[in-house]
């Protein structure tokens, strides 16, 4: 059977994302100050100002600690979707590792079933991802103890921000450009499976992204223009929204 270009790229060891890193090792190496911030975040989403009050540290110091925690994938930064007037507040919370494990297990099983049974596996994988996206979004917001965003108030930038938040919670470690239109996915929770069946696993991921945008109220034409380039470069896949 002829090998596809995507399969060729997936077999190059330096192309594509890294495997998702376990969180426990990172937690052990935290300073006392950052460990204390994580303790507060485990109780629920927090703002910089609220953490400054609770820790007695300056807001700039808190912001530096939070940026480091976000970079290490130990915290998630997002804007309050319930905010109506003025600039939305930035909130921080911890990712849910149980949700990541559940996602990885289900996605692997789904990919295997599609590979065995579908005569059009890529199309089936995209459709499966689209159908799965609403449940992943509901689970993500429930675990963060916050309400689902309202479509009526969501701009295109807010849609992209919410998709990035979902991908971060699923442990893709997304790194976005300034306008959130080009995102590097630097980790993959299903890297071994993606290297074995890149067309299926990566198509499920594309479907999840398209389904999430659909759930957030994006137009069909915009959704169909979403482009995911698996194993596009050394260290990442590339998502264009």
mmCIF file of C-alpha atoms in Angstrom, residues 2-188:
data_model
loop_
_atom_site.group_PDB
_atom_site.id
_atom_site.type_symbol
_atom_site.label_atom_id
_atom_site.label_comp_id
_atom_site.label_asym_id
_atom_site.label_seq_id
_atom_site.Cartn_x
_atom_site.Cartn_y
_atom_site.Cartn_z
ATOM 1 C CA UNK A 2 1.311 3.442 -0.915
ATOM 2 C CA UNK A 3 2.386 5.625 2.006
ATOM 3 C CA UNK A 4 0.788 9.067 2.281
ATOM 4 C CA UNK A 5 2.872 12.242 2.750
ATOM 5 C CA UNK A 6 1.258 12.685 6.168
ATOM 6 C CA UNK A 7 2.367 9.210 7.237
ATOM 7 C CA UNK A 8 5.888 10.009 5.995
ATOM 8 C CA UNK A 9 6.032 13.147 8.137
ATOM 9 C CA UNK A 10 4.629 11.337 11.180
ATOM 10 C CA UNK A 11 7.550 8.901 11.061
ATOM 11 C CA UNK A 12 10.197 11.621 11.172
ATOM 12 C CA UNK A 13 11.216 11.737 14.841
ATOM 13 C CA UNK A 14 11.727 15.510 15.025
ATOM 14 C CA UNK A 15 8.571 16.476 13.136
ATOM 15 C CA UNK A 16 5.372 17.165 15.031
ATOM 16 C CA UNK A 17 4.601 17.718 18.724
ATOM 17 C CA UNK A 18 6.097 16.115 21.784
ATOM 18 C CA UNK A 19 4.232 13.613 23.894
ATOM 19 C CA UNK A 20 2.169 15.258 26.625
ATOM 20 C CA UNK A 21 4.304 15.573 29.716
ATOM 21 C CA UNK A 22 3.109 14.138 33.037
ATOM 22 C CA UNK A 23 2.190 16.822 35.540
ATOM 23 C CA UNK A 24 3.475 15.210 38.756
ATOM 24 C CA UNK A 25 7.158 15.739 37.979
ATOM 25 C CA UNK A 26 6.545 19.388 37.201
ATOM 26 C CA UNK A 27 4.640 19.888 40.460
ATOM 27 C CA UNK A 28 7.495 18.450 42.516
ATOM 28 C CA UNK A 29 9.912 21.049 41.107
ATOM 29 C CA UNK A 30 7.754 24.062 42.002
ATOM 30 C CA UNK A 31 8.881 26.801 44.347
ATOM 31 C CA UNK A 32 6.895 27.289 47.548
ATOM 32 C CA UNK A 33 5.343 30.475 46.159
ATOM 33 C CA UNK A 34 4.083 28.810 42.982
ATOM 34 C CA UNK A 35 2.927 25.727 44.871
ATOM 35 C CA UNK A 36 0.844 28.017 47.094
ATOM 36 C CA UNK A 37 -0.698 29.693 44.048
ATOM 37 C CA UNK A 38 -1.577 26.270 42.621
ATOM 38 C CA UNK A 39 -3.212 25.416 45.931
ATOM 39 C CA UNK A 40 -5.469 28.474 45.614
ATOM 40 C CA UNK A 41 -6.207 27.679 41.943
ATOM 41 C CA UNK A 42 -7.266 24.156 42.926
ATOM 42 C CA UNK A 43 -10.128 25.743 44.898
ATOM 43 C CA UNK A 44 -11.464 27.500 41.778
ATOM 44 C CA UNK A 45 -10.606 30.120 39.127
ATOM 45 C CA UNK A 46 -8.766 33.223 40.414
ATOM 46 C CA UNK A 47 -7.743 36.641 39.142
ATOM 47 C CA UNK A 48 -4.317 38.200 39.619
ATOM 48 C CA UNK A 49 -5.720 40.731 42.085
ATOM 49 C CA UNK A 50 -7.487 38.106 44.200
ATOM 50 C CA UNK A 51 -4.313 36.021 44.400
ATOM 51 C CA UNK A 52 -2.298 39.087 45.370
ATOM 52 C CA UNK A 53 -4.650 39.721 48.288
ATOM 53 C CA UNK A 54 -4.600 36.090 49.430
ATOM 54 C CA UNK A 55 -0.821 35.677 49.203
ATOM 55 C CA UNK A 56 0.249 39.172 50.244
ATOM 56 C CA UNK A 57 2.451 39.492 47.143
ATOM 57 C CA UNK A 58 2.519 42.279 44.584
ATOM 58 C CA UNK A 59 0.337 41.762 41.493
ATOM 59 C CA UNK A 60 3.368 41.896 39.189
ATOM 60 C CA UNK A 61 5.006 39.093 41.172
ATOM 61 C CA UNK A 62 1.805 37.038 41.029
ATOM 62 C CA UNK A 63 1.571 37.637 37.286
ATOM 63 C CA UNK A 64 5.139 36.356 36.781
ATOM 64 C CA UNK A 65 4.373 33.203 38.763
ATOM 65 C CA UNK A 66 1.151 32.629 36.825
ATOM 66 C CA UNK A 67 2.861 33.102 33.454
ATOM 67 C CA UNK A 68 5.425 30.475 34.455
ATOM 68 C CA UNK A 69 2.684 28.067 35.558
ATOM 69 C CA UNK A 70 0.871 28.560 32.242
ATOM 70 C CA UNK A 71 4.100 27.929 30.319
ATOM 71 C CA UNK A 72 4.567 24.679 32.278
ATOM 72 C CA UNK A 73 0.968 23.633 31.471
ATOM 73 C CA UNK A 74 0.097 23.661 35.173
ATOM 74 C CA UNK A 75 -2.412 26.495 34.839
ATOM 75 C CA UNK A 76 -4.797 27.766 32.175
ATOM 76 C CA UNK A 77 -5.341 31.445 31.406
ATOM 77 C CA UNK A 78 -8.642 32.540 29.886
ATOM 78 C CA UNK A 79 -11.023 35.507 29.821
ATOM 79 C CA UNK A 80 -14.338 35.589 31.635
ATOM 80 C CA UNK A 81 -16.961 34.768 28.982
ATOM 81 C CA UNK A 82 -19.749 36.083 31.234
ATOM 82 C CA UNK A 83 -18.273 39.568 31.252
ATOM 83 C CA UNK A 84 -20.566 41.941 29.328
ATOM 84 C CA UNK A 85 -19.122 45.462 29.517
ATOM 85 C CA UNK A 86 -15.545 46.649 29.255
ATOM 86 C CA UNK A 87 -12.510 44.436 28.986
ATOM 87 C CA UNK A 88 -13.101 40.867 30.200
ATOM 88 C CA UNK A 89 -11.135 39.849 33.285
ATOM 89 C CA UNK A 90 -8.319 37.317 32.959
ATOM 90 C CA UNK A 91 -8.872 34.217 35.056
ATOM 91 C CA UNK A 92 -6.547 31.346 35.902
ATOM 92 C CA UNK A 93 -7.389 27.750 36.768
ATOM 93 C CA UNK A 94 -5.716 24.356 36.847
ATOM 94 C CA UNK A 95 -6.260 21.788 34.058
ATOM 95 C CA UNK A 96 -8.121 18.625 34.911
ATOM 96 C CA UNK A 97 -5.833 15.616 34.424
ATOM 97 C CA UNK A 98 -8.692 13.153 34.767
ATOM 98 C CA UNK A 99 -10.357 14.792 31.779
ATOM 99 C CA UNK A 100 -7.135 14.438 29.766
ATOM 100 C CA UNK A 101 -6.837 10.726 30.574
ATOM 101 C CA UNK A 102 -10.491 10.116 29.701
ATOM 102 C CA UNK A 103 -10.113 11.978 26.393
ATOM 103 C CA UNK A 104 -6.968 10.053 25.434
ATOM 104 C CA UNK A 105 -8.549 6.674 26.137
ATOM 105 C CA UNK A 106 -11.755 7.418 24.265
ATOM 106 C CA UNK A 107 -9.965 8.935 21.280
ATOM 107 C CA UNK A 108 -7.681 5.908 20.942
ATOM 108 C CA UNK A 109 -10.646 3.528 21.040
ATOM 109 C CA UNK A 110 -12.548 5.671 18.551
ATOM 110 C CA UNK A 111 -9.629 5.724 16.119
ATOM 111 C CA UNK A 112 -9.314 1.946 16.256
ATOM 112 C CA UNK A 113 -13.017 1.461 15.544
ATOM 113 C CA UNK A 114 -12.935 3.855 12.590
ATOM 114 C CA UNK A 115 -9.853 2.164 11.111
ATOM 115 C CA UNK A 116 -11.547 -1.239 11.298
ATOM 116 C CA UNK A 117 -15.055 -0.401 10.141
ATOM 117 C CA UNK A 118 -15.202 2.727 7.974
ATOM 118 C CA UNK A 119 -14.836 2.726 4.190
ATOM 119 C CA UNK A 120 -14.081 6.469 4.382
ATOM 120 C CA UNK A 121 -11.994 6.729 7.563
ATOM 121 C CA UNK A 122 -10.856 10.357 7.216
ATOM 122 C CA UNK A 123 -14.382 11.664 6.681
ATOM 123 C CA UNK A 124 -15.694 9.448 9.486
ATOM 124 C CA UNK A 125 -12.943 10.656 11.828
ATOM 125 C CA UNK A 126 -13.712 14.344 11.161
ATOM 126 C CA UNK A 127 -17.448 13.755 11.684
ATOM 127 C CA UNK A 128 -16.762 11.840 14.896
ATOM 128 C CA UNK A 129 -14.675 14.734 16.197
ATOM 129 C CA UNK A 130 -17.391 17.254 15.316
ATOM 130 C CA UNK A 131 -19.993 15.186 17.154
ATOM 131 C CA UNK A 132 -17.726 14.757 20.171
ATOM 132 C CA UNK A 133 -16.806 18.439 20.576
ATOM 133 C CA UNK A 134 -19.931 19.601 22.500
ATOM 134 C CA UNK A 135 -19.374 16.953 25.179
ATOM 135 C CA UNK A 136 -15.709 17.898 25.532
ATOM 136 C CA UNK A 137 -16.677 21.561 25.902
ATOM 137 C CA UNK A 138 -19.322 20.792 28.537
ATOM 138 C CA UNK A 139 -16.874 18.613 30.434
ATOM 139 C CA UNK A 140 -14.162 21.265 30.278
ATOM 140 C CA UNK A 141 -16.405 23.985 31.666
ATOM 141 C CA UNK A 142 -17.952 21.719 34.308
ATOM 142 C CA UNK A 143 -14.522 20.716 35.625
ATOM 143 C CA UNK A 144 -13.530 24.397 35.760
ATOM 144 C CA UNK A 145 -16.733 25.190 37.661
ATOM 145 C CA UNK A 146 -17.802 27.864 35.202
ATOM 146 C CA UNK A 147 -20.775 28.284 32.897
ATOM 147 C CA UNK A 148 -20.726 27.701 29.157
ATOM 148 C CA UNK A 149 -20.073 30.821 27.046
ATOM 149 C CA UNK A 150 -23.015 32.464 25.330
ATOM 150 C CA UNK A 151 -22.992 32.423 21.524
ATOM 151 C CA UNK A 152 -24.785 35.762 21.359
ATOM 152 C CA UNK A 153 -21.905 37.613 22.985
ATOM 153 C CA UNK A 154 -19.019 35.758 21.351
ATOM 154 C CA UNK A 155 -16.750 37.491 18.844
ATOM 155 C CA UNK A 156 -14.507 35.633 16.409
ATOM 156 C CA UNK A 157 -11.546 36.288 18.704
ATOM 157 C CA UNK A 158 -13.467 34.909 21.681
ATOM 158 C CA UNK A 159 -14.318 31.783 19.670
ATOM 159 C CA UNK A 160 -10.662 31.209 18.886
ATOM 160 C CA UNK A 161 -9.722 31.870 22.518
ATOM 161 C CA UNK A 162 -12.220 29.265 23.723
ATOM 162 C CA UNK A 163 -10.938 26.690 21.211
ATOM 163 C CA UNK A 164 -7.380 27.318 22.406
ATOM 164 C CA UNK A 165 -8.557 26.931 26.003
ATOM 165 C CA UNK A 166 -10.140 23.570 25.124
ATOM 166 C CA UNK A 167 -6.973 22.378 23.363
ATOM 167 C CA UNK A 168 -4.874 23.461 26.339
ATOM 168 C CA UNK A 169 -7.145 21.540 28.695
ATOM 169 C CA UNK A 170 -6.738 18.448 26.499
ATOM 170 C CA UNK A 171 -2.949 18.805 26.854
ATOM 171 C CA UNK A 172 -1.994 19.979 23.364
ATOM 172 C CA UNK A 173 0.070 22.849 24.855
ATOM 173 C CA UNK A 174 -1.053 25.364 22.193
ATOM 174 C CA UNK A 175 1.132 28.397 21.467
ATOM 175 C CA UNK A 176 -0.786 31.100 19.587
ATOM 176 C CA UNK A 177 0.286 34.192 17.667
ATOM 177 C CA UNK A 178 -0.972 37.648 18.667
ATOM 178 C CA UNK A 179 -4.343 37.481 16.880
ATOM 179 C CA UNK A 180 -4.904 33.779 17.702
ATOM 180 C CA UNK A 181 -5.081 32.747 14.033
ATOM 181 C CA UNK A 182 -1.978 30.528 13.905
ATOM 182 C CA UNK A 183 -1.505 28.066 16.742
ATOM 183 C CA UNK A 184 1.349 25.660 17.300
ATOM 184 C CA UNK A 185 0.241 22.422 18.990
ATOM 185 C CA UNK A 186 3.469 21.529 20.764
ATOM 186 C CA UNK A 187 2.227 18.424 22.604
ATOM 187 C CA UNK A 188 -0.130 15.571 21.732
#
